[in-house]
Each structure stands twice: as structure tokens, then as C-alpha cells.
mmCIF file of N, CA and C in Angstrom:
data_model
loop_
_atom_site.group_PDB
_atom_site.id
_atom_site.type_symbol
_atom_site.label_atom_id
_atom_site.label_comp_id
_atom_site.label_asym_id
_atom_site.label_seq_id
_atom_site.Cartn_x
_atom_site.Cartn_y
_atom_site.Cartn_z
ATOM 1 N N MET A 12 -60.248 -20.182 15.854
ATOM 2 C CA MET A 12 -59.453 -18.626 16.352
ATOM 3 C C MET A 12 -60.178 -18.237 17.430
ATOM 4 N N SER A 13 -60.902 -19.482 17.515
ATOM 5 C CA SER A 13 -62.059 -18.736 18.717
ATOM 6 C C SER A 13 -61.412 -18.778 20.194
ATOM 7 N N GLY A 14 -61.820 -17.383 20.586
ATOM 8 C CA GLY A 14 -61.407 -16.956 21.639
ATOM 9 C C GLY A 14 -59.754 -16.386 21.974
ATOM 10 N N GLU A 15 -59.473 -16.021 21.135
ATOM 11 C CA GLU A 15 -58.422 -14.741 20.920
ATOM 12 C C GLU A 15 -58.687 -13.718 20.631
ATOM 13 N N ARG A 16 -58.268 -13.080 21.427
ATOM 14 C CA ARG A 16 -58.693 -11.259 21.128
ATOM 15 C C ARG A 16 -57.444 -10.680 20.069
ATOM 16 N N PRO A 17 -58.446 -9.670 19.371
ATOM 17 C CA PRO A 17 -56.910 -9.200 18.711
ATOM 18 C C PRO A 17 -55.700 -8.291 19.524
ATOM 19 N N ALA A 18 -54.739 -8.882 19.301
ATOM 20 C CA ALA A 18 -53.591 -8.050 19.611
ATOM 21 C C ALA A 18 -53.872 -6.295 20.208
ATOM 22 N N SER A 19 -53.241 -5.777 21.674
ATOM 23 C CA SER A 19 -54.364 -4.586 21.874
ATOM 24 C C SER A 19 -52.483 -3.237 21.111
ATOM 25 N N ARG A 20 -53.134 -2.486 21.046
ATOM 26 C CA ARG A 20 -51.879 -1.159 20.512
ATOM 27 C C ARG A 20 -50.826 -1.408 20.934
ATOM 28 N N LEU A 21 -50.385 -0.952 22.685
ATOM 29 C CA LEU A 21 -49.475 -1.289 23.098
ATOM 30 C C LEU A 21 -48.991 -2.907 23.127
ATOM 31 N N GLU A 22 -49.769 -3.957 22.872
ATOM 32 C CA GLU A 22 -49.042 -4.859 22.246
ATOM 33 C C GLU A 22 -48.436 -5.030 21.241
ATOM 34 N N ALA A 23 -48.553 -4.090 20.390
ATOM 35 C CA ALA A 23 -47.767 -4.571 18.740
ATOM 36 C C ALA A 23 -47.433 -3.268 19.009
ATOM 37 N N LEU A 24 -47.171 -2.340 19.790
ATOM 38 C CA LEU A 24 -46.086 -1.057 19.715
ATOM 39 C C LEU A 24 -44.876 -2.201 20.445
ATOM 40 N N ARG A 25 -44.435 -2.869 22.127
ATOM 41 C CA ARG A 25 -43.924 -3.734 22.692
ATOM 42 C C ARG A 25 -43.472 -4.344 21.340
ATOM 43 N N PHE A 26 -43.846 -5.312 20.428
ATOM 44 C CA PHE A 26 -44.004 -6.024 20.129
ATOM 45 C C PHE A 26 -41.992 -5.406 18.681
ATOM 46 N N ALA A 27 -43.642 -4.576 17.759
ATOM 47 C CA ALA A 27 -42.840 -3.954 17.402
ATOM 48 C C ALA A 27 -41.043 -3.260 17.621
ATOM 49 N N ARG A 28 -40.781 -2.866 19.504
ATOM 50 C CA ARG A 28 -39.604 -2.221 19.519
ATOM 51 C C ARG A 28 -38.544 -3.215 19.726
ATOM 52 N N ARG A 29 -39.809 -4.405 19.699
ATOM 53 C CA ARG A 29 -38.377 -5.869 20.422
ATOM 54 C C ARG A 29 -38.199 -6.524 19.162
ATOM 55 N N VAL A 30 -38.867 -6.366 18.051
ATOM 56 C CA VAL A 30 -38.051 -6.623 16.153
ATOM 57 C C VAL A 30 -36.755 -5.536 16.278
ATOM 58 N N VAL A 31 -37.436 -4.076 16.591
ATOM 59 C CA VAL A 31 -36.561 -2.937 15.968
ATOM 60 C C VAL A 31 -35.400 -3.455 16.619
ATOM 61 N N ALA A 32 -35.101 -3.538 17.935
ATOM 62 C CA ALA A 32 -33.903 -3.728 18.950
ATOM 63 C C ALA A 32 -33.134 -5.112 18.808
ATOM 64 N N GLN A 33 -34.324 -6.456 18.350
ATOM 65 C CA GLN A 33 -33.101 -7.725 17.277
ATOM 66 C C GLN A 33 -32.970 -6.769 15.951
ATOM 67 N N GLN A 34 -33.184 -6.749 15.461
ATOM 68 C CA GLN A 34 -32.478 -6.034 13.974
ATOM 69 C C GLN A 34 -31.477 -5.019 14.424
ATOM 70 N N ALA A 35 -31.207 -3.678 15.294
ATOM 71 C CA ALA A 35 -30.664 -3.652 15.535
ATOM 72 C C ALA A 35 -29.171 -4.260 15.552
ATOM 73 N N ALA A 36 -29.382 -5.085 17.142
ATOM 74 C CA ALA A 36 -27.919 -5.449 17.403
ATOM 75 C C ALA A 36 -28.006 -6.258 16.366
ATOM 76 N N ALA A 37 -29.024 -6.842 15.291
ATOM 77 C CA ALA A 37 -27.707 -7.429 14.256
ATOM 78 C C ALA A 37 -26.949 -6.484 13.729
ATOM 79 N N ALA A 38 -27.369 -5.737 13.170
ATOM 80 C CA ALA A 38 -26.802 -4.443 12.687
ATOM 81 C C ALA A 38 -25.821 -4.190 12.884
ATOM 82 N N LEU A 39 -25.660 -4.242 14.864
ATOM 83 C CA LEU A 39 -24.728 -3.798 15.408
ATOM 84 C C LEU A 39 -22.949 -4.582 15.206
ATOM 85 N N ALA A 40 -23.849 -5.977 15.445
ATOM 86 C CA ALA A 40 -23.045 -6.736 14.961
ATOM 87 C C ALA A 40 -22.071 -7.492 13.967
ATOM 88 N N GLN A 41 -23.140 -6.912 12.716
ATOM 89 C CA GLN A 41 -22.334 -7.154 11.603
ATOM 90 C C GLN A 41 -21.459 -5.697 11.116
ATOM 91 N N LEU A 42 -21.594 -5.283 11.776
ATOM 92 C CA LEU A 42 -21.013 -3.336 11.760
ATOM 93 C C LEU A 42 -19.358 -3.748 12.337
ATOM 94 N N ASP A 43 -19.837 -4.121 14.060
ATOM 95 C CA ASP A 43 -18.616 -4.719 14.914
ATOM 96 C C ASP A 43 -17.615 -5.395 13.531
ATOM 97 N N GLY A 44 -17.821 -6.610 13.332
ATOM 98 C CA GLY A 44 -17.566 -7.841 12.679
ATOM 99 C C GLY A 44 -16.517 -6.823 10.693
ATOM 100 N N TRP A 45 -17.366 -5.746 10.570
ATOM 101 C CA TRP A 45 -16.274 -4.991 9.408
ATOM 102 C C TRP A 45 -15.350 -4.114 9.599
ATOM 103 N N ILE A 46 -15.664 -3.271 11.139
ATOM 104 C CA ILE A 46 -14.886 -2.873 11.877
ATOM 105 C C ILE A 46 -13.460 -3.796 12.288
ATOM 106 N N LYS A 47 -13.928 -5.080 12.592
ATOM 107 C CA LYS A 47 -12.190 -5.900 13.230
ATOM 108 C C LYS A 47 -12.218 -6.542 11.244
ATOM 109 N N ALA A 48 -12.726 -6.883 11.295
ATOM 110 C CA ALA A 48 -11.979 -7.072 9.639
ATOM 111 C C ALA A 48 -10.955 -5.806 9.045
ATOM 112 N N GLU A 49 -11.716 -4.249 9.136
ATOM 113 C CA GLU A 49 -10.867 -3.518 8.635
ATOM 114 C C GLU A 49 -9.086 -3.416 9.218
ATOM 115 N N GLU A 50 -9.548 -3.480 10.742
ATOM 116 C CA GLU A 50 -8.343 -2.994 11.777
ATOM 117 C C GLU A 50 -7.436 -4.255 10.964
ATOM 118 N N LYS A 51 -8.091 -5.340 11.163
ATOM 119 C CA LYS A 51 -6.852 -6.785 10.937
ATOM 120 C C LYS A 51 -5.912 -6.023 9.115
ATOM 121 N N ARG A 52 -6.743 -5.700 8.683
ATOM 122 C CA ARG A 52 -6.508 -5.331 7.436
ATOM 123 C C ARG A 52 -5.670 -4.476 7.393
ATOM 124 N N GLU A 53 -5.862 -3.595 8.222
ATOM 125 C CA GLU A 53 -4.582 -2.393 8.399
ATOM 126 C C GLU A 53 -3.723 -2.583 9.201
ATOM 127 N N ALA A 54 -3.814 -3.517 10.078
ATOM 128 C CA ALA A 54 -2.943 -4.191 11.281
ATOM 129 C C ALA A 54 -1.543 -5.279 10.142
ATOM 130 N N GLU A 55 -2.237 -5.975 9.281
ATOM 131 C CA GLU A 55 -1.214 -6.193 8.299
ATOM 132 C C GLU A 55 -0.550 -5.502 7.275
ATOM 133 N N GLN A 56 -1.254 -4.532 6.768
ATOM 134 C CA GLN A 56 -1.195 -3.749 5.942
ATOM 135 C C GLN A 56 0.273 -2.808 6.507
ATOM 136 N N ARG A 57 0.176 -2.156 7.831
ATOM 137 C CA ARG A 57 1.617 -2.137 8.633
ATOM 138 C C ARG A 57 2.706 -3.114 9.017
ATOM 139 N N ARG A 58 2.298 -3.708 9.299
ATOM 140 C CA ARG A 58 3.795 -4.825 9.260
ATOM 141 C C ARG A 58 4.206 -5.252 8.138
ATOM 142 N N GLY A 59 3.324 -5.336 7.029
ATOM 143 C CA GLY A 59 4.056 -5.581 5.998
ATOM 144 C C GLY A 59 5.005 -4.677 5.716
ATOM 145 N N ARG A 60 4.606 -2.937 5.540
ATOM 146 C CA ARG A 60 5.380 -1.861 5.434
ATOM 147 C C ARG A 60 6.719 -2.129 6.641
ATOM 148 N N GLU A 61 6.379 -2.120 7.798
ATOM 149 C CA GLU A 61 7.305 -2.762 8.951
ATOM 150 C C GLU A 61 8.371 -3.340 8.276
ATOM 151 N N MET A 62 8.152 -4.698 7.773
ATOM 152 C CA MET A 62 8.850 -5.401 7.610
ATOM 153 C C MET A 62 9.681 -5.675 6.442
ATOM 154 N N ARG A 63 9.190 -4.670 4.714
ATOM 155 C CA ARG A 63 9.838 -4.505 3.742
ATOM 156 C C ARG A 63 11.074 -4.083 3.899
ATOM 157 N N PRO A 64 12.081 -4.582 3.656
ATOM 158 C CA PRO A 64 13.564 -3.904 3.126
ATOM 159 C C PRO A 64 13.553 -2.531 2.953
ATOM 160 N N ALA A 65 14.517 -1.854 3.479
ATOM 161 C CA ALA A 65 15.247 -0.196 2.856
ATOM 162 C C ALA A 65 15.174 -0.212 1.838
ATOM 163 N N PRO A 66 14.684 0.416 0.210
ATOM 164 C CA PRO A 66 15.086 0.535 -0.678
ATOM 165 C C PRO A 66 16.799 1.005 -0.957
ATOM 166 N N PRO A 67 17.277 0.839 -2.012
ATOM 167 C CA PRO A 67 18.499 0.939 -2.630
ATOM 168 C C PRO A 67 19.115 2.602 -2.282
ATOM 169 N N ASP A 68 19.690 2.760 -2.207
ATOM 170 C CA ASP A 68 19.893 4.111 -2.166
ATOM 171 C C ASP A 68 20.812 4.969 -3.863
ATOM 172 N N TRP A 69 20.765 3.688 -5.120
ATOM 173 C CA TRP A 69 21.172 3.540 -6.236
ATOM 174 C C TRP A 69 20.424 2.723 -7.234
ATOM 175 N N LEU A 70 19.861 3.418 -9.058
ATOM 176 C CA LEU A 70 20.193 1.079 -9.098
ATOM 177 C C LEU A 70 20.432 1.865 -10.372
ATOM 178 N N ILE A 71 21.426 0.583 -11.064
ATOM 179 C CA ILE A 71 21.837 1.075 -12.959
ATOM 180 C C ILE A 71 20.402 0.524 -13.231
ATOM 181 N N GLN A 72 20.023 0.805 -14.638
ATOM 182 C CA GLN A 72 19.815 0.195 -15.672
ATOM 183 C C GLN A 72 20.130 0.076 -16.174
ATOM 184 N N TYR A 73 19.612 -1.497 -16.622
ATOM 185 C CA TYR A 73 20.297 -2.066 -17.702
ATOM 186 C C TYR A 73 19.479 -2.035 -18.819
ATOM 187 N N GLY A 74 19.693 -2.458 -20.014
ATOM 188 C CA GLY A 74 19.467 -3.022 -21.936
ATOM 189 C C GLY A 74 18.529 -4.035 -21.477
ATOM 190 N N LEU A 75 17.280 -3.968 -23.101
ATOM 191 C CA LEU A 75 16.734 -5.132 -22.543
ATOM 192 C C LEU A 75 18.012 -6.482 -22.863
ATOM 193 N N ASN A 76 18.891 -6.464 -23.051
ATOM 194 C CA ASN A 76 19.583 -7.497 -23.496
ATOM 195 C C ASN A 76 20.311 -7.826 -21.961
ATOM 196 N N ARG A 77 19.934 -7.105 -20.958
ATOM 197 C CA ARG A 77 21.391 -6.895 -19.428
ATOM 198 C C ARG A 77 22.834 -6.721 -19.245
ATOM 199 N N GLY A 78 23.071 -6.658 -21.274
ATOM 200 C CA GLY A 78 24.690 -6.493 -21.136
ATOM 201 C C GLY A 78 25.008 -5.129 -20.615
ATOM 202 N N ASN A 79 24.515 -4.540 -21.390
ATOM 203 C CA ASN A 79 24.788 -2.715 -21.608
ATOM 204 C C ASN A 79 24.273 -2.545 -20.322
ATOM 205 N N VAL A 80 24.980 -1.055 -20.064
ATOM 206 C CA VAL A 80 24.163 -0.020 -18.851
ATOM 207 C C VAL A 80 23.561 1.028 -19.244
ATOM 208 N N ASP A 81 22.454 1.095 -19.324
ATOM 209 C CA ASP A 81 21.240 2.604 -19.815
ATOM 210 C C ASP A 81 21.440 3.481 -18.700
ATOM 211 N N ALA A 82 21.484 3.610 -17.787
ATOM 212 C CA ALA A 82 21.369 5.279 -16.563
ATOM 213 C C ALA A 82 21.393 4.284 -15.496
ATOM 214 N N VAL A 83 22.179 5.203 -14.510
ATOM 215 C CA VAL A 83 22.244 5.324 -12.846
ATOM 216 C C VAL A 83 21.058 5.947 -12.761
ATOM 217 N N HIS A 84 20.246 5.524 -11.911
ATOM 218 C CA HIS A 84 18.897 6.420 -10.792
ATOM 219 C C HIS A 84 19.590 5.676 -8.998
ATOM 220 N N ALA A 85 19.019 7.639 -8.655
ATOM 221 C CA ALA A 85 18.455 7.038 -7.294
ATOM 222 C C ALA A 85 17.586 6.413 -6.989
ATOM 223 N N GLY A 86 17.620 6.464 -6.309
ATOM 224 C CA GLY A 86 17.164 4.438 -5.546
ATOM 225 C C GLY A 86 15.395 4.845 -5.412
ATOM 226 N N ASP A 87 15.336 6.554 -5.134
ATOM 227 C CA ASP A 87 13.605 6.417 -5.121
ATOM 228 C C ASP A 87 13.199 6.767 -6.695
ATOM 229 N N CYS A 88 13.887 6.778 -7.505
ATOM 230 C CA CYS A 88 12.869 7.239 -9.140
ATOM 231 C C CYS A 88 11.915 6.979 -9.300
ATOM 232 N N TRP A 89 11.118 7.387 -9.390
ATOM 233 C CA TRP A 89 10.063 7.061 -10.463
ATOM 234 C C TRP A 89 10.343 6.619 -12.061
ATOM 235 N N ALA A 90 11.536 6.580 -12.317
ATOM 236 C CA ALA A 90 11.558 6.677 -13.846
ATOM 237 C C ALA A 90 12.035 5.160 -13.700
ATOM 238 N N ALA A 91 13.044 4.753 -12.516
ATOM 239 C CA ALA A 91 13.327 3.307 -12.754
ATOM 240 C C ALA A 91 12.004 2.791 -11.850
ATOM 241 N N ALA A 92 11.223 2.784 -12.065
ATOM 242 C CA ALA A 92 10.688 2.078 -11.075
ATOM 243 C C ALA A 92 9.272 1.133 -12.400
ATOM 244 N N LYS A 93 9.418 2.867 -13.027
ATOM 245 C CA LYS A 93 8.642 2.186 -14.936
ATOM 246 C C LYS A 93 9.695 1.239 -15.253
ATOM 247 N N SER A 94 10.921 0.785 -15.687
ATOM 248 C CA SER A 94 11.294 0.651 -16.407
ATOM 249 C C SER A 94 11.783 -0.682 -15.953
ATOM 250 N N GLY A 95 11.505 -1.277 -14.648
ATOM 251 C CA GLY A 95 11.725 -2.815 -14.027
ATOM 252 C C GLY A 95 13.343 -3.183 -14.352
ATOM 253 N N ARG A 96 13.779 -2.577 -14.598
ATOM 254 C CA ARG A 96 15.509 -3.093 -15.453
ATOM 255 C C ARG A 96 16.504 -2.647 -14.700
ATOM 256 N N CYS A 97 15.933 -2.546 -13.356
ATOM 257 C CA CYS A 97 17.090 -1.368 -12.657
ATOM 258 C C CYS A 97 18.068 -3.192 -11.825
ATOM 259 N N ARG A 98 18.549 -3.254 -11.403
ATOM 260 C CA ARG A 98 19.102 -3.853 -10.341
ATOM 261 C C ARG A 98 20.112 -2.413 -9.383
ATOM 262 N N PRO A 99 20.110 -3.025 -7.479
ATOM 263 C CA PRO A 99 20.655 -2.166 -6.721
ATOM 264 C C PRO A 99 21.796 -1.911 -6.864
ATOM 265 N N ALA A 100 22.800 -0.676 -7.094
ATOM 266 C CA ALA A 100 23.886 -0.505 -6.675
ATOM 267 C C ALA A 100 24.285 0.436 -5.335
ATOM 268 N N THR A 101 25.556 0.310 -5.142
ATOM 269 C CA THR A 101 26.436 0.637 -4.155
ATOM 270 C C THR A 101 26.653 1.847 -4.519
ATOM 271 N N ARG A 102 27.301 3.046 -3.628
ATOM 272 C CA ARG A 102 27.960 3.724 -3.651
ATOM 273 C C ARG A 102 28.712 4.256 -5.020
ATOM 274 N N GLU A 103 29.737 3.280 -4.976
ATOM 275 C CA GLU A 103 30.673 2.938 -5.626
ATOM 276 C C GLU A 103 30.067 2.530 -7.240
ATOM 277 N N GLN A 104 29.957 1.384 -6.810
ATOM 278 C CA GLN A 104 28.679 1.326 -8.205
ATOM 279 C C GLN A 104 28.263 2.015 -9.038
ATOM 280 N N ALA A 105 27.701 2.899 -8.946
ATOM 281 C CA ALA A 105 27.093 4.271 -9.324
ATOM 282 C C ALA A 105 27.699 5.854 -9.646
ATOM 283 N N LEU A 106 29.061 5.842 -8.966
ATOM 284 C CA LEU A 106 29.918 6.185 -9.299
ATOM 285 C C LEU A 106 31.366 6.056 -10.607
ATOM 286 N N ASP A 107 31.106 5.098 -10.595
ATOM 287 C CA ASP A 107 32.044 3.775 -11.481
ATOM 288 C C ASP A 107 31.121 3.663 -12.950
ATOM 289 N N ALA A 108 30.057 3.145 -13.058
ATOM 290 C CA ALA A 108 29.089 3.689 -14.037
ATOM 291 C C ALA A 108 29.294 5.312 -14.328
ATOM 292 N N LEU A 109 28.963 6.098 -13.554
ATOM 293 C CA LEU A 109 29.057 7.527 -14.503
ATOM 294 C C LEU A 109 30.511 8.043 -14.072
ATOM 295 N N ARG A 110 31.720 7.239 -13.530
ATOM 296 C CA ARG A 110 32.607 7.834 -15.085
ATOM 297 C C ARG A 110 32.856 7.362 -16.226
ATOM 298 N N ARG A 111 32.338 5.874 -16.541
ATOM 299 C CA ARG A 111 32.622 5.294 -17.771
ATOM 300 C C ARG A 111 31.159 5.893 -18.760
ATOM 301 N N GLN A 112 31.290 7.250 -18.053
ATOM 302 C CA GLN A 112 30.267 8.216 -19.455
ATOM 303 C C GLN A 112 28.279 6.957 -19.885
ATOM 304 N N VAL A 113 27.789 6.471 -18.537
ATOM 305 C CA VAL A 113 26.948 5.868 -18.301
ATOM 306 C C VAL A 113 26.156 6.726 -17.953
ATOM 307 N N PRO A 114 24.793 7.159 -19.029
ATOM 308 C CA PRO A 114 23.863 8.823 -18.405
ATOM 309 C C PRO A 114 23.507 8.841 -17.820
ATOM 310 N N PRO A 115 23.211 9.915 -16.037
ATOM 311 C CA PRO A 115 22.675 9.686 -15.334
ATOM 312 C C PRO A 115 20.897 10.039 -15.604
ATOM 313 N N CYS A 116 19.708 9.341 -15.389
ATOM 314 C CA CYS A 116 18.603 9.665 -15.579
ATOM 315 C C CYS A 116 18.540 11.335 -15.141
ATOM 316 N N VAL A 117 17.236 11.736 -16.233
ATOM 317 C CA VAL A 117 17.249 12.943 -15.864
ATOM 318 C C VAL A 117 16.219 13.567 -15.001
ATOM 319 N N HIS A 118 15.536 12.847 -14.995
ATOM 320 C CA HIS A 118 14.634 13.461 -13.691
ATOM 321 C C HIS A 118 15.296 12.737 -12.008
ATOM 322 N N CYS A 119 15.276 12.043 -11.733
ATOM 323 C CA CYS A 119 16.427 11.897 -10.213
ATOM 324 C C CYS A 119 17.541 12.544 -10.045
ATOM 325 N N GLN A 120 18.024 13.123 -11.411
ATOM 326 C CA GLN A 120 19.710 13.433 -10.855
ATOM 327 C C GLN A 120 21.181 12.854 -10.963
ATOM 328 N N PRO A 121 21.109 11.881 -11.105
ATOM 329 C CA PRO A 121 22.102 11.420 -9.822
ATOM 330 C C PRO A 121 23.493 11.930 -9.559
ATOM 331 N N ASP A 122 23.550 12.288 -10.812
ATOM 332 C CA ASP A 122 25.643 12.846 -10.738
ATOM 333 C C ASP A 122 25.164 14.082 -10.236
ATOM 334 N N SER A 123 24.300 15.435 -9.948
ATOM 335 C CA SER A 123 24.176 16.132 -8.804
ATOM 336 C C SER A 123 24.061 15.446 -7.061
ATOM 337 N N ALA A 124 23.090 14.690 -7.801
ATOM 338 C CA ALA A 124 23.554 13.748 -5.672
ATOM 339 C C ALA A 124 25.018 13.255 -5.733
ATOM 340 N N LEU A 125 25.253 12.520 -6.656
ATOM 341 C CA LEU A 125 26.540 12.341 -5.802
ATOM 342 C C LEU A 125 28.013 13.007 -5.865
ATOM 343 N N GLY A 126 27.472 14.637 -6.473
ATOM 344 C CA GLY A 126 28.882 14.770 -6.140
ATOM 345 C C GLY A 126 29.150 14.897 -8.203
ATOM 346 N N VAL A 127 29.195 14.132 -9.414
ATOM 347 C CA VAL A 127 30.152 14.258 -9.536
ATOM 348 C C VAL A 127 29.148 15.086 -11.182
ATOM 349 N N LEU A 128 30.220 16.200 -11.531
ATOM 350 C CA LEU A 128 29.874 17.533 -12.450
ATOM 351 C C LEU A 128 30.406 17.235 -13.339
ATOM 352 N N ASP A 129 29.708 17.760 -14.749
ATOM 353 C CA ASP A 129 30.872 17.155 -15.966
ATOM 354 C C ASP A 129 31.750 18.624 -15.809
#
């Protein structure tokens, strides 16, 4: 190491500035990548919501053996979603089921919405 002089304080500060600038550029590039990935994820979710078919207006809930009908629900009933045994139905099918004494859901009250009163 003969002939080399120690770095001056000014040179050390300029070196430190270059290091910080490189680290900041790398951090910004990483953040930009995260932003791009999040924008892509949100766009995919938006496309998925737009392409999802509209929920049915009415649902008929079947028993465990799928033979008997247990209840009539509105299409957006949370209780129907929990049961997992529902099939989409037309307005006429829901009305027919209610007329055959199939019980209406106590949560969404499809009989009121359909205008069927006891």
C-alpha cells in the first residue's frame, strides 16, 4: 500500500452518497415491482367480478338426499349460501314450492318478496 493516500473526508462523503443513491434506486425498483404486482392482482379481481354471472333471484334448498325440498330462499340469502344444498329457481318455481307448503326461509322471507301471504 505504498504510495496510496487515505481518502479525504470529502471523497468518503461522495462515496457514501453514491452508495445511498444505489440503495435508494434498488428500493424504488422493488417498490415499483410490488405496485405493479398489486395493480395486476386488483385488475384480475375486477375482471373476475365483472365476468361472474349474476346470482339467481330465487333458490330452492334440497334435503340431504336431494329428494325432498326443505326451503325457499331469495337469491342473496346468507343462510342459503351456508347450506350448500340450494339450486337456482325461477319465480314460478319458487311460487309453486311455496304453494306446496315448502317453508320459506325465516331470514330472507321470500314469501313476502313474492307476495305470497298465509
